[in-house]
Structures are given as structure tokens and as C-alpha cells.
Amino acid sequence: MAEVDENTPLLRSGRSAKGDNPVHVMVPQPVETLGSLGSDETRVALPESRPNENSFPNGRIERNISVEKIYPISLSWKNVSVSVKIPAKKKWCSRTTQKATEKSILKNVSGLVNPGTLVAIMGASGAGKSTLLNVLTSRNTKNYVFNGDIRVNGWHIGSSIKGISAYVQQDDLFITTLTVREQLQFRALLRMDKKLDKASRLARVEDVIVEMGLTKCANNRIGDAGGGKKGISGGERKRLSFASEALTNPPIFFCDEPTSGLDSFMAQNIITTLQKMASKGRVILCTIHQPSSELFSMFDQILLLAEGRTAFMGTQRAAMDFFHNLEYPCPNNYNPADHFILTLAIVPGQEAECRQRTHAVCDKFCETEEYIKMVNQAEDLTQTARHSKTDPLLNDILAGESRYEVSWLTQFRYLFWRSWISMFRDVILTRVRIMQALTLAIVLGLIYLQQTVDQKGIMSINGAIFLLITNTSFSNMFAVVNSFPLELSIFLREYGTGLYRVDTYYLTKTIAEVPLFVAVSIIFATITYWMIGLYGSLEAYLIAVGILVLVANVAISLGYLISTLCGSVTVSLAVAPPLLIPIMLFGGLFVNNGNIPVYFIWLQYLSWFKFSNEVLMVNQWRNIDYIPCPNITIPTIPPNITTPSVPSMPQCLYRSGKDVLDYTSFSEDNLVLDIILLVVLQVGFRFLSIVALFIRARRSKE
């Protein structure tokens, strides 16, 4: 490890002033960042006394990294091996069973990255780049069989590395209706240290906006080009991803394909941003796929992987020399990155020859001076840590009582704010829902316009009542079956970083949608009720509106359950109709409640159509004491003509509202029970949906 005295010259991007190999500086003194955002240069100096190279200021590091200081971190990994278990399979046409096997992905990979270093992890497809990143970040390792040692400043870190690192994934996921500033403010208010007041957090947001070059688009909505919502550019979205993670000033950044999908100019801007971030003393590792020669030259170090092994780790110049010595020189005017990847690639039809060359390169690297020096530096850090009495880094990371930085109430407050403005800024969807309710209400009202209470009108009124329930159920349930799938990836990512709890997210999202759905249900019920000409009293109208609002909430609750269980818009839309149709059939219109088969009686207790239909039918007919009968003239039959005996037919089937209720097997005595059961169904569906969401969230963290 290079020694640095008090007269150390200024360092830029982790390189020495002479521009040669990166300087490996292990300093416990924090590097100031916010006070020098306008400068690309950062002075790194040793304290006057160095009793322990592995110690941190005051013997501790904040669990939520300070917004004013970056603590220098050296990340090392030794003999990391990863394999994936392939379960046993039995062919349907054969009695033989294929035995379970293990597929090796990484094989004894070692490396070391010091503060202020920007590293590119490169290799052909299947070389193990993403697997190494997952292992180092302790994410997405559910199916991995892992062996090896990962340390921070010599301390074994394990999954606690999440507390001091940021992981910028390839996909940039945001709530599209928020502005850039609102997105950062939301994360700052939920994720930054609880000891900081609101003003300090918002000030940090403004600093990060300037640092990441987002000033011009700070007040622009993020948008989604794929979804037809105009917003910020792809490069700005990627910088916003970095800004979201940089709010807490983590000393380690892991980036998965940061330039994917960007043009050369945008890609260069992103790497320039990463250079500036590294120059503040951070460790930054990026997987990158075939960078241009300009991008390649911007990295401080490269890590080449081949067939799950380390083919090289060091500077570009050292890599050129290494491959030249192995008689694989890079041609003139040729991109070195392409040359390295092609040299280490497995060409179809030449697998044996390519693997032999690749293994020879990897074996040779393990004998080089760079590799031995890197291993010795990592071992020095480990030995220093072993002689320390305490483990200040891990002790403080794990010292927090909760994985969340703010209280449940604070999470609820800001999540509700985001859900509220996100819903009402989606003006098109809001207008469509209102116009849908108005159109259907008017059409149904015109079809059943002012029905009369007589023998012919009874069937029409009963059908109209059931249609009110059916339309309210279908329109509201299908309005939310895509609710959670559309935001599921965002939710799982934010939950995984400890931004908020499952229950706060579920409650705020569902509560924020209540006013719109209630308003739409009231509009629909009011128009249809008076156009159809149902029982004309204020009390009956209010009961009908209340029941239809309750029906809407029950249907929405089932929609939430389907939404959380399926996790996909396509699957949700395919599952919803087969579930809803049987429930509708037992609503009392298609099958008389007195004629339901014994083996299906239980299903009627899941049918809110039955309970709501009974309430609305009782509400319509219980106060009608007389239903007029038509005047029927019976022709006189001459006495000399004999006629077969014909049973006498009653002129009136229904003489009062009670007759209508008796015929449909509905009773006024069940009124309160029906309302209670509607509430129970609503609560039950919502409880099951939050349980399903919680299980999905927990599985995503495994």
C-alpha cells in the first residue's frame, strides 16, 4: 500500500498527480464534499497520528451516512465462488429422472478497490459480471450457493454492506407524475438520517440537484416515453437515479449497466458524473458492456471476467501490457475494450480452443505482480482489522433499532402525499373514469327511463337494480386490477432499500384512491336512480347511494386482492372475469336463492351481489303496499262448445311489494346482516391483499 505524507499533492479521480497507477490511500480522515462541489479536486491528507489504519473518526461510522462527509472505504473480496442449484427434472414421457446439479458461475474471484476509484467490470456475456455485482451488494442471491470473503476496510461485512452502499440498477424506475425535485425530496424525507431536520434534508436535495447537473429539469415531470408521457431525457433519468442514491452520501456505489440504452453523448455525461463522484473519495463499481474507447479511457481501473474467473484487474495501461506480454496485443487504432472482450470470448464452434486460451490468461494473471500486490494489500487490511478491539463499522451499522429512518406516521404522511398528487396529476385517467360513469349512467337511464310500478314494470325495475350493482362492481374492480402491478417494481425496489413499510404503502395508496371512486359511484347512482324512477323518497335514495358506494369498495377490495396476488396486468385481467362471474350468478337474479344447489350454497356467502341486491330490493319494494293489476277481458264461450279443463290463471302475480320480495326469496329481516356482510367482505379482501403484498415483498428480499 502506498504511503502518503502530509505533503501529498492534489489527487484527481483517485489518480496520482503524475497520472500513473491509482494511489491506494487508506485514510480514516473524512473527505469534505459539499463545501467543494464546484471543484474537481479533493485533497486527501493523513491525520497527525495513525494508531490504526482501519479505524474511523471517533471510532464509528454513522448508520445513515453523513450528508457532509464521505468516509474512505476499501472494498475487497477474496476467493468468491458462486454456483446455482439446478433442481432435478423428470421427463413426462420417461421414467428416468435427471439428477440435481450445480452450475458454477464464479470461481475464486478476488479483487480490491480503494477510495476514489472508478472501476469497470467487463466481460463477455455469461462471464459473471451481474453475479459478482449481486454478491458484492448482497442482493438477489436467493438461489446462489456462495463461498468466499467480502470485507470493508478489512472487516467482514456480509449483508450489512447495504447500510453503507448504493445500488443503481439498470432500469430507472420512478413515479412518472412527480417532478425531479419532488422525487428527490420524497426520498430525502424518508431515507436520510432521522437526526436531520426537514430544512437540512431539503437543502441536501438542492445540493444534489446541482451536483448531478439536474438544475434545468428540476421542476419537470419525470414522465415515461414508453407510456406516452413526455418527460425528462434518458440521460437525465439516469442521473436522477444516481441523485436518489447520493442523498445519503454512501461511500460505495454499485452500478449495473449505467450507460445502457443511451447514445454516446449521454453515456459520456454519465461516466463524467461518476468520475466526479469518485473524485470525492467514493468507491464506484460499474458493470459495462462494450464501452467506446472514449468511455473506456475514463475509468480508473478495469476488472475483466472470463468464464467466471478473474482475467485481469488494474489500470488500462497495465491491461494493455499484460495482454501484449501474452502475445495478444491490441491492434493500433482499435478499441481496447473490444479487444479484451473478443480475446476472452467463447466463440461457438471453437469452445475448446477459446476455453484453453481463457484459462491460460486467468492462470497467468494470478502470477502477475499486480495480482500479488492486490492480494497482499487486502490481507494487510484484514490483519489490521484483526488487531482492532472493536468492529466500529458493523457495530454502528447494526446499532439502529429499526431498518427505517422515520416513524410510521411520517412514512404515511409522505407516501399519502405522493399517492395523492400522482393520482390527480393523471388528468386523462381521471377524466376517463368520470366520463365512463356519466355515459353509462345516461345510457342505462334512457333504457329504463321512468319505469312504472305495475306488473310489467316489476321485471324491468328488478333488472335495472341488478344492473346498477353489476356495472358498479365491474367498472370499479377492473379500474384497480392493474393498480399494484404497474407500481410493483417501484414498490419492491423502494421497500428493499428500507424506504417504507408494506402496510404504509398499501394504506396510503388505497386511501388516496377512495375520494375519486366514491365520487364516481355517487354520480353514477344519482343519475340512474332518478332517471329509472326508483322509489321516490330521500331516505330510499340515500340508502341506495350508500349501498352502491359500499358495493364499489367491496369490488375494489377484490380487485386489490387479484392485483397483489397476480403481480402482472395481463394475468390480473385474465383472472378477474372467471372469479367475478360465479359471484354474480348467485346475486338473486339469474338463480333464485331458494333454488341454489346444496353443494353451492356456501358460494352465495361470497357474493356481494346477493347482499346488495337484497338490500336494494327491500329498499325499493318494502314501502309499496299496492301494485295495480291490468284489466283482463275473458271471452265468453258458448254453452254448446265443450272445452278442455284449463286451470284458472291469476290475473296478478304481484299485488304488493311484499309479494315481489317473497317471490325472489328476499327478506327485510336480513337487511342489517347484509350490510354487515358487505363490510366483512370489504375488510376481508383488503386484509388478504395486504398479506399477499407483504409475502411478495418478503420474497423479493430473499
XYZ file of C-alpha atoms in Angstrom:
702
model
C 0.000 0.000 0.000
C 1.349 3.391 -0.973
C 2.367 5.669 1.879
C 1.139 9.247 1.786
C 2.591 12.042 3.903
C 1.240 15.476 4.776
C 2.716 16.971 1.597
C 0.746 14.672 -0.682
C -0.177 16.602 -3.861
C -3.750 17.035 -5.008
C -5.426 13.900 -6.307
C -7.981 13.738 -9.116
C -10.339 10.776 -9.639
C -8.168 8.572 -7.453
C -5.022 9.040 -9.603
C -1.674 10.437 -8.558
C -0.581 13.835 -9.785
C 1.779 12.161 -12.252
C -1.105 10.324 -13.877
C 0.169 6.797 -13.281
C -1.481 3.998 -11.321
C -4.254 4.818 -8.853
C -2.923 5.651 -5.427
C -4.157 3.252 -2.739
C -4.920 5.573 0.151
C -6.292 4.099 3.355
C -7.135 7.161 5.411
C -9.594 7.394 8.290
C -9.952 11.148 7.883
C -13.265 12.010 6.157
C -13.269 13.819 2.855
C -15.276 17.059 2.665
C -17.711 17.157 -0.247
C -20.499 19.706 -0.047
C -18.144 22.580 0.612
C -16.210 21.871 -2.588
C -18.853 20.915 -5.131
C -17.535 23.452 -7.586
C -14.078 21.909 -7.658
C -12.956 18.722 -9.321
C -10.043 18.408 -6.930
C -10.065 16.994 -3.442
C -7.132 16.992 -1.040
C -6.667 13.739 0.834
C -4.294 14.028 3.787
C -3.368 11.779 6.667
C -4.074 12.793 10.264
C -1.146 13.623 12.519
C -1.251 10.255 14.211
C -2.249 6.903 12.747
C -2.692 4.424 15.564
C -4.865 2.190 13.379
C -5.316 2.393 9.639
C -8.664 0.621 9.951
C -10.285 2.967 12.449
C -12.896 5.603 11.596
C -13.290 9.120 13.023
C -14.224 8.818 16.683
C -14.178 5.061 16.254
C -17.525 4.887 14.462
C -19.361 5.499 11.223
C -22.965 6.724 11.033
C -25.559 4.109 10.119
C -27.094 6.667 7.797
C -24.078 8.170 6.088
C -23.354 11.825 6.858
C -24.521 14.261 4.208
C -21.407 16.371 4.691
C -18.646 13.744 4.730
C -17.655 10.646 2.819
C -15.770 8.085 4.828
C -12.984 6.413 2.819
C -13.773 2.775 2.229
C -11.691 -0.006 0.699
C -13.722 -2.907 -0.618
C -12.074 -6.302 -1.033
C -13.273 -9.760 -1.927
C -11.286 -12.978 -1.816
C -11.886 -16.380 -3.435
C -15.519 -15.626 -4.195
C -17.191 -18.655 -5.738
C -20.860 -18.841 -6.690
C -22.893 -21.697 -8.066
C -26.563 -22.185 -8.785
C -28.503 -25.311 -7.909
C -30.374 -26.845 -10.825
C -33.258 -28.938 -9.408
C -33.957 -32.470 -10.509
C -36.273 -32.832 -13.507
C -38.402 -35.746 -14.603
C -39.437 -36.036 -18.225
C -43.150 -36.688 -18.673
C -42.508 -39.342 -21.317
C -39.803 -41.173 -19.382
C -39.469 -42.861 -16.022
C -35.902 -41.606 -15.601
C -35.216 -38.510 -13.515
C -32.411 -36.074 -14.230
C -30.338 -35.618 -11.076
C -29.997 -32.241 -9.383
C -26.776 -30.479 -10.324
C -24.869 -27.303 -9.567
C -23.726 -24.834 -12.211
C -20.619 -22.856 -11.327
C -20.819 -19.137 -12.185
C -17.903 -17.570 -10.304
C -14.676 -19.393 -9.431
C -12.287 -17.978 -6.831
C -12.651 -14.342 -7.880
C -10.584 -11.830 -5.868
C -10.244 -8.079 -6.033
C -9.606 -4.821 -4.189
C -10.924 -1.298 -4.798
C -9.611 1.690 -2.857
C -11.247 5.086 -2.178
C -11.642 7.462 -5.105
C -11.577 4.710 -7.732
C -13.952 4.192 -10.639
C -13.909 0.555 -11.774
C -15.447 -1.001 -14.890
C -16.437 -4.673 -14.602
C -16.271 -6.120 -18.102
C -16.524 -9.442 -19.829
C -18.408 -11.373 -22.462
C -22.000 -12.434 -21.915
C -22.162 -15.108 -19.212
C -18.785 -14.153 -17.747
C -20.344 -13.478 -14.324
C -20.482 -9.665 -14.203
C -24.021 -9.364 -12.834
C -23.492 -12.281 -10.454
C -20.409 -10.630 -8.954
C -22.309 -7.373 -8.536
C -25.190 -9.192 -6.841
C -22.832 -10.960 -4.449
C -20.936 -7.781 -3.572
C -24.185 -5.911 -2.925
C -25.780 -8.885 -1.138
C -28.858 -8.585 -3.342
C -30.736 -11.117 -5.478
C -28.758 -14.007 -4.004
C -31.668 -16.288 -3.139
C -30.628 -19.140 -5.453
C -26.876 -18.748 -5.007
C -24.530 -21.156 -3.235
C -21.856 -18.736 -2.072
C -18.323 -19.235 -0.778
C -15.744 -16.539 -0.194
C -14.962 -13.480 1.865
C -16.122 -9.892 1.309
C -14.637 -7.183 3.519
C -14.775 -3.435 4.018
C -11.513 -1.971 5.342
C -10.605 -5.474 6.445
C -13.837 -6.109 8.324
C -16.121 -8.928 7.252
C -19.270 -7.097 6.118
C -21.811 -9.593 4.744
C -25.298 -8.291 4.024
C -24.626 -5.223 6.197
C -22.944 -3.668 3.173
C -26.394 -2.404 2.201
C -26.124 0.114 5.028
C -23.104 1.905 3.536
C -23.614 1.399 -0.194
C -25.949 2.373 -3.002
C -27.081 0.125 -5.834
C -28.110 1.896 -9.052
C -29.862 -0.687 -11.157
C -30.127 -0.760 -14.922
C -33.824 0.121 -15.045
C -34.699 3.642 -13.930
C -37.988 3.275 -12.053
C -39.904 6.348 -10.890
C -43.430 7.598 -10.312
C -43.816 9.357 -13.638
C -46.131 12.139 -12.459
C -43.616 13.533 -9.946
C -41.087 16.206 -10.817
C -37.353 15.632 -10.421
C -37.250 17.804 -7.302
C -40.299 16.085 -5.782
C -38.752 12.649 -6.356
C -35.584 13.671 -4.523
C -37.492 15.431 -1.742
C -39.627 12.339 -1.186
C -36.573 10.107 -0.813
C -34.735 12.624 1.346
C -37.644 12.981 3.762
C -37.937 9.199 4.177
C -34.380 7.930 3.882
C -31.986 10.465 5.370
C -30.862 10.416 8.986
C -33.739 10.995 11.402
C -31.490 13.388 13.363
C -31.579 15.875 10.473
C -34.408 18.385 10.394
C -36.569 18.947 7.318
C -34.687 22.085 6.258
C -31.362 20.213 6.215
C -32.832 17.420 4.123
C -34.333 19.796 1.578
C -31.054 21.707 1.430
C -29.286 18.441 0.661
C -31.737 17.871 -2.198
C -30.791 21.198 -3.768
C -27.081 20.382 -3.413
C -27.527 17.008 -5.113
C -29.543 18.612 -7.940
C -26.582 20.903 -8.630
C -24.010 18.132 -8.203
C -25.778 15.816 -10.668
C -26.491 18.528 -13.247
C -30.283 18.369 -12.876
C -30.904 22.091 -12.346
C -32.543 22.707 -15.735
C -35.026 19.856 -15.369
C -35.591 20.078 -11.591
C -39.216 21.193 -11.992
C -40.034 18.963 -14.964
C -42.137 15.849 -14.541
C -40.183 12.649 -14.894
C -42.600 11.172 -17.420
C -42.329 7.926 -19.337
C -41.550 7.936 -23.041
C -42.660 4.314 -23.371
C -46.017 5.116 -21.781
C -46.629 8.197 -23.892
C -45.951 10.653 -21.057
C -43.464 13.318 -22.059
C -40.756 13.973 -19.502
C -37.021 14.188 -18.949
C -34.446 12.574 -21.239
C -32.829 9.192 -20.752
C -29.587 10.705 -19.534
C -31.431 12.880 -17.031
C -33.340 9.845 -15.777
C -30.076 8.008 -15.195
C -28.568 10.991 -13.358
C -31.750 11.152 -11.296
C -31.150 7.517 -10.304
C -27.669 8.453 -9.094
C -29.018 11.536 -7.346
C -31.643 9.473 -5.497
C -28.929 7.240 -4.090
C -26.414 10.033 -3.451
C -28.669 11.846 -0.960
C -27.167 9.925 1.959
C -23.598 10.175 0.634
C -22.788 6.443 0.652
C -19.065 5.726 0.223
C -19.701 2.802 -2.162
C -21.711 2.855 -5.392
C -22.614 -0.231 -7.412
C -23.969 0.477 -10.901
C -25.494 -2.073 -13.246
C -25.024 -1.041 -16.886
C -25.251 2.733 -16.260
C -24.886 3.585 -19.970
C -27.361 1.020 -21.295
C -29.797 2.498 -23.822
C -28.021 5.859 -24.017
C -26.342 7.477 -27.001
C -22.606 8.152 -26.915
C -23.005 11.747 -25.737
C -25.363 10.848 -22.892
C -23.195 7.875 -21.941
C -20.143 10.115 -21.707
C -22.062 12.539 -19.494
C -22.994 9.690 -17.151
C -19.405 8.466 -16.842
C -18.261 12.061 -16.287
C -20.762 12.252 -13.427
C -19.363 9.030 -11.990
C -15.844 10.433 -12.272
C -16.839 13.476 -10.244
C -18.496 11.254 -7.662
C -15.382 9.090 -7.394
C -13.168 12.155 -7.056
C -14.908 12.894 -3.751
C -13.485 9.679 -2.297
C -16.139 7.146 -3.225
C -15.669 3.595 -4.455
C -17.672 3.074 -7.652
C -18.015 -0.259 -9.466
C -19.914 -0.500 -12.756
C -20.764 -3.377 -14.989
C -20.498 -2.136 -18.542
C -21.000 -3.802 -21.907
C -18.523 -2.953 -24.673
C -17.837 0.726 -23.933
C -16.430 3.000 -26.616
C -12.748 3.826 -26.490
C -13.588 7.263 -25.024
C -15.657 5.761 -22.231
C -13.117 3.041 -21.603
C -10.347 5.564 -21.034
C -12.409 7.378 -18.376
C -12.274 4.504 -15.883
C -9.501 4.323 -13.300
C -9.403 0.518 -13.278
C -10.941 -2.364 -15.169
C -11.927 -5.821 -13.930
C -12.082 -8.418 -16.699
C -14.054 -11.597 -16.076
C -13.979 -14.707 -18.233
C -15.746 -17.982 -17.578
C -16.388 -16.860 -14.008
C -12.710 -16.158 -13.264
C -10.631 -13.003 -12.919
C -8.733 -12.433 -16.164
C -7.290 -9.072 -15.120
C -7.741 -6.207 -12.649
C -5.819 -2.956 -12.834
C -5.344 0.112 -14.995
C -5.912 0.205 -18.760
C -2.206 0.681 -19.401
C -1.339 -2.323 -17.271
C -4.009 -4.356 -19.092
C -2.510 -3.464 -22.474
C 0.915 -4.546 -21.265
C -0.457 -7.750 -19.747
C -2.172 -8.903 -22.938
C 0.796 -7.804 -25.039
C 3.102 -9.984 -22.963
C 0.750 -12.901 -23.518
C 1.052 -12.317 -27.289
C -2.464 -10.907 -27.575
C -1.547 -7.315 -28.414
C -4.257 -4.778 -29.133
C -4.040 -3.599 -32.785
C -3.407 0.045 -33.469
C -6.471 2.290 -33.687
C -8.583 -0.459 -32.149
C -10.831 -0.157 -29.101
C -9.011 -1.919 -26.248
C -12.316 -2.842 -24.586
C -13.465 -4.710 -27.700
C -10.079 -6.386 -27.992
C -10.140 -7.675 -24.403
C -13.694 -8.979 -24.664
C -13.076 -10.703 -28.008
C -9.900 -12.280 -26.670
C -11.775 -13.721 -23.686
C -15.000 -14.624 -25.502
C -16.136 -18.202 -26.158
C -16.758 -18.439 -29.903
C -19.392 -21.015 -30.994
C -17.714 -23.933 -32.726
C -14.355 -23.115 -31.136
C -15.270 -23.712 -27.490
C -12.323 -25.917 -26.584
C -9.698 -23.601 -28.063
C -11.310 -20.490 -26.573
C -11.623 -22.005 -23.102
C -7.992 -23.112 -23.209
C -6.923 -19.553 -24.081
C -9.183 -18.032 -21.444
C -7.959 -20.347 -18.682
C -4.352 -19.620 -19.657
C -4.971 -15.862 -19.373
C -6.651 -16.239 -15.962
C -3.902 -18.508 -14.665
C -1.235 -16.112 -15.871
C -2.870 -13.132 -14.164
C -2.718 -14.937 -10.812
C 1.058 -14.978 -11.226
C 1.464 -11.277 -12.022
C 2.880 -8.637 -9.742
C -0.397 -6.671 -9.870
C -2.389 -9.620 -8.560
C 0.082 -10.455 -5.784
C 0.233 -6.799 -4.713
C -3.569 -6.575 -4.666
C -3.904 -9.727 -2.554
C -1.223 -8.522 -0.130
C -2.954 -5.156 0.320
C -6.239 -6.879 1.070
C -4.506 -9.173 3.538
C -2.858 -6.167 5.251
C -6.281 -4.629 5.774
C -7.584 -7.895 7.203
C -4.679 -8.228 9.590
C -5.103 -4.639 10.753
C -8.768 -5.274 11.432
C -7.988 -8.427 13.403
C -5.765 -6.485 15.770
C -8.548 -3.972 16.495
C -10.521 -4.443 19.695
C -13.876 -3.486 18.207
C -15.686 -3.590 14.915
C -16.785 0.060 14.646
C -18.271 -0.169 11.174
C -20.558 -3.151 11.662
C -21.410 -2.209 15.241
C -22.769 1.140 14.170
C -24.489 -0.109 11.036
C -26.404 -2.638 13.102
C -26.938 -0.271 16.014
C -30.252 1.087 14.758
C -33.409 -0.248 16.375
C -35.283 -0.121 13.085
C -34.339 -0.507 9.434
C -36.430 2.595 8.725
C -35.157 6.115 9.280
C -38.537 7.717 10.028
C -41.619 6.764 12.013
C -44.708 5.012 10.695
C -46.689 8.246 10.797
C -44.049 10.144 8.813
C -43.968 7.393 6.203
C -47.750 7.537 5.968
C -47.709 11.318 5.581
C -45.264 11.488 2.665
C -46.493 8.340 0.950
C -50.026 9.695 1.052
C -48.758 12.975 -0.412
C -47.082 11.132 -3.272
C -50.084 8.896 -3.955
C -52.478 11.832 -3.868
C -50.634 14.097 -6.301
C -49.730 11.143 -8.513
C -53.369 10.173 -8.930
C -54.784 13.634 -9.525
C -51.999 14.645 -11.896
C -53.029 11.783 -14.132
C -55.748 14.005 -15.570
C -56.554 11.788 -18.535
C -57.329 8.748 -16.383
C -59.462 10.811 -14.004
C -61.449 12.289 -16.875
C -61.946 8.868 -18.466
C -63.351 7.425 -15.236
C -65.760 10.328 -14.766
C -66.867 10.250 -18.418
C -67.334 6.493 -18.217
C -69.615 6.851 -15.197
C -71.629 9.662 -16.837
C -72.015 7.803 -20.134
C -73.099 4.501 -18.606
C -75.469 6.237 -16.208
C -77.175 8.149 -19.003
C -77.403 5.092 -21.267
C -78.912 2.915 -18.518
C -81.206 5.752 -17.502
C -82.500 6.111 -21.046
C -83.021 2.363 -21.427
C -85.044 2.118 -18.194
C -86.420 5.643 -18.279
C -89.174 6.262 -15.676
C -90.430 2.756 -15.096
C -93.937 2.400 -13.758
C -94.753 0.216 -10.770
C -97.082 -2.309 -12.391
C -96.999 -5.943 -13.389
C -94.882 -5.242 -16.492
C -92.558 -2.744 -14.846
C -91.555 -5.035 -11.954
C -89.217 -7.125 -14.090
C -87.610 -4.042 -15.596
C -87.080 -2.427 -12.187
C -85.557 -5.593 -10.748
C -83.272 -5.917 -13.773
C -82.238 -2.257 -13.525
C -81.349 -2.659 -9.831
C -79.177 -5.661 -10.607
C -77.521 -3.812 -13.488
C -76.636 -0.959 -11.132
C -74.816 -3.453 -8.897
C -73.180 -5.225 -11.843
C -71.898 -2.079 -13.508
C -70.626 -0.667 -10.201
C -68.800 -3.916 -9.473
C -67.234 -4.463 -12.878
C -66.180 -0.870 -13.551
C -64.574 -0.392 -10.138
C -62.879 -3.775 -9.916
C -61.330 -3.536 -13.373
C -60.215 0.004 -12.590
C -57.815 -1.290 -9.914
C -56.699 -4.767 -11.062
C -53.693 -3.078 -12.680
C -53.097 -0.741 -9.741
C -50.348 -2.657 -7.932
C -48.733 -4.408 -10.941
C -47.972 -1.032 -12.549
C -46.044 0.111 -9.462
C -44.897 -3.279 -8.179
C -41.298 -2.966 -9.399
C -41.029 0.521 -7.877
C -42.529 -0.659 -4.598
C -40.253 -3.700 -4.314
C -37.165 -1.605 -5.025
C -38.071 1.112 -2.519
C -39.126 -1.406 0.097
C -35.878 -3.285 -0.414
C -33.887 -0.145 0.379
C -35.811 0.379 3.618
C -37.705 3.435 2.438
C -41.060 2.452 3.978
C -43.176 -0.404 5.304
C -45.591 -2.577 3.367
C -48.643 -1.526 5.363
C -47.979 2.214 4.984
C -47.600 1.852 1.226
C -50.784 -0.201 0.907
C -52.887 2.050 3.123
C -51.771 5.323 1.560
C -52.242 4.075 -1.974
C -55.712 2.683 -1.343
C -56.907 5.597 0.821
C -55.739 8.150 -1.748
C -57.977 6.495 -4.360
C -61.097 6.495 -2.163
C -62.370 10.051 -2.936
C -62.346 9.531 -6.706
C -64.073 6.149 -6.585
C -66.676 7.387 -4.090
C -67.385 10.479 -6.206
C -67.748 8.415 -9.385
C -70.089 5.951 -7.625
C -72.281 8.770 -6.275
C -72.513 10.391 -9.716
C -73.491 7.104 -11.341
C -76.008 6.166 -8.626
C -77.670 9.587 -8.533
C -78.252 9.847 -12.287
C -79.536 6.309 -12.726
C -81.702 6.318 -9.584
C -83.826 9.280 -10.629
C -83.850 8.536 -14.365
C -85.075 4.975 -13.804
C -87.728 6.237 -11.387
C -86.964 4.090 -8.350
C -88.815 4.617 -5.079
C -89.053 8.387 -4.750
C -88.095 9.199 -1.174
C -84.933 10.867 0.098
C -84.328 8.081 2.597
C -84.553 5.369 -0.066
C -82.257 7.372 -2.357
C -79.601 7.831 0.337
C -79.723 4.124 1.234
C -79.344 3.170 -2.428
C -76.382 5.521 -2.904
C -74.727 4.274 0.293
C -75.118 0.635 -0.733
C -73.693 1.267 -4.212
C -70.707 3.080 -2.689
C -70.211 0.076 -0.390
C -70.510 -2.273 -3.385
C -67.860 -0.238 -5.192
C -65.498 -0.604 -2.229
C -66.061 -4.365 -1.992
C -65.355 -4.755 -5.717
C -62.275 -2.540 -5.416
C -61.077 -4.671 -2.494
C -61.330 -7.845 -4.564
C -59.546 -6.008 -7.372
C -56.718 -5.157 -4.975
C -56.516 -8.804 -3.912
C -56.280 -10.005 -7.513
C -53.780 -7.239 -8.228
C -51.438 -8.175 -5.380
C -51.741 -11.923 -5.969
C -51.061 -11.823 -9.705
C -48.435 -9.080 -9.877
C -48.991 -8.691 -13.629
C -51.557 -6.644 -15.543
C -52.049 -9.399 -18.129
C -52.580 -12.126 -15.540
C -54.853 -9.908 -13.431
C -57.122 -9.157 -16.393
C -57.257 -12.866 -17.242
C -58.076 -13.970 -13.692
C -60.670 -11.326 -12.783
C -63.634 -12.372 -15.024
C -63.631 -16.090 -14.050
C -63.698 -15.044 -10.389
C -66.381 -12.414 -10.771
C -68.892 -14.282 -12.955
C -69.732 -17.070 -10.429
C -70.096 -14.479 -7.680
C -72.526 -12.544 -9.891
C -74.618 -15.636 -10.723
C -75.601 -16.043 -7.067
C -76.843 -12.469 -6.829
C -80.528 -13.428 -6.835
C -81.438 -12.574 -10.434
C -80.162 -15.494 -12.501
C -80.735 -18.168 -9.823
C -83.465 -17.862 -7.238
C -81.953 -18.008 -3.753
C -84.387 -20.758 -2.818
C -83.213 -22.990 -5.679
C -79.431 -22.881 -5.193
C -77.943 -26.415 -5.171
C -76.810 -27.627 -1.767
C -73.204 -28.034 -2.875
C -73.062 -24.361 -3.951
C -74.841 -22.774 -1.010
C -71.511 -21.724 0.530
C -70.650 -19.676 -2.572
C -73.554 -17.291 -2.045
C -71.883 -16.019 1.131
C -69.051 -14.649 -1.006
C -71.477 -12.908 -3.349
C -71.826 -9.227 -2.527
C -74.259 -9.193 -5.456
C -76.701 -11.170 -3.288
C -76.334 -8.984 -0.199
C -76.504 -5.679 -2.053
C -79.313 -6.864 -4.320
C -81.352 -7.901 -1.291
C -80.827 -4.503 0.382
C -81.718 -2.538 -2.758
C -84.749 -4.745 -3.497
C -86.028 -4.341 0.065
C -85.328 -0.599 -0.179
C -87.410 -0.439 -3.370
C -90.392 -2.670 -2.532
C -90.954 -2.691 1.221
C -92.999 0.507 1.252
C -95.160 -0.359 -1.770
C -98.452 -1.742 -0.439
C -100.359 -1.933 -3.723
C -99.388 -2.847 -7.259
C -102.188 -2.348 -9.818
C -103.406 -5.244 -11.908
C -104.281 -4.976 -15.625
C -107.891 -5.199 -16.750
C -108.228 -8.561 -18.493
C -111.365 -9.381 -20.521
C -112.162 -13.094 -20.610
C -114.046 -14.068 -23.814
C -117.470 -15.742 -23.367
C -117.557 -19.380 -24.503
C -120.887 -20.584 -25.970
C -122.571 -23.260 -23.831
C -122.778 -25.768 -26.664
C -118.959 -25.819 -27.044
C -117.074 -28.089 -24.793
C -113.554 -27.044 -23.776
C -110.850 -28.994 -22.049
C -110.391 -28.152 -18.445
C -107.903 -25.319 -18.170
C -106.513 -24.308 -14.766
C -107.544 -20.833 -13.824
C -104.698 -18.282 -14.244
C -104.384 -15.476 -11.736
C -104.648 -12.032 -13.210
C -101.955 -10.606 -10.848
C -98.688 -12.245 -9.851
C -97.651 -9.378 -7.549
C -100.249 -7.430 -5.579
C -97.735 -5.618 -3.324
C -94.039 -5.082 -2.793
C -94.042 -7.919 -0.249
C -95.124 -10.334 -2.998
C -92.125 -9.250 -5.080
C -89.754 -9.870 -2.173
C -91.339 -13.235 -1.380
C -91.032 -14.369 -4.986
C -87.290 -13.503 -5.072
C -86.707 -15.059 -1.612
C -85.544 -11.751 -0.139
C -86.484 -10.640 3.370
C -86.434 -7.330 5.168
C -85.207 -9.166 8.279
C -81.801 -9.695 6.582
C -81.187 -6.003 5.941
C -78.708 -5.357 8.771
C -76.974 -8.704 8.256
C -76.495 -7.962 4.559
C -74.811 -4.629 5.305
C -72.568 -6.253 7.919
C -71.562 -8.983 5.473
C -70.715 -6.374 2.824
C -68.397 -4.668 5.292
C -66.881 -8.018 6.289
C -66.174 -8.873 2.641
C -64.523 -5.498 2.104
C -62.315 -5.837 5.185
C -61.544 -9.494 4.421
C -60.489 -8.867 0.826
C -58.286 -5.951 1.887
C -56.696 -7.942 4.681
C -55.862 -10.783 2.289
C -54.481 -8.341 -0.270
C -52.123 -6.695 2.223
C -50.975 -10.148 3.354
C -50.314 -11.097 -0.278
C -48.362 -7.879 -0.818
C -46.348 -8.482 2.347
C -45.459 -12.037 1.260
C -44.434 -10.796 -2.178
C -42.260 -8.087 -0.613
C -40.574 -10.521 1.773
C -39.833 -12.993 -1.015
C -38.260 -10.253 -3.120
C -35.662 -9.711 -0.377
C -34.585 -13.332 -0.161
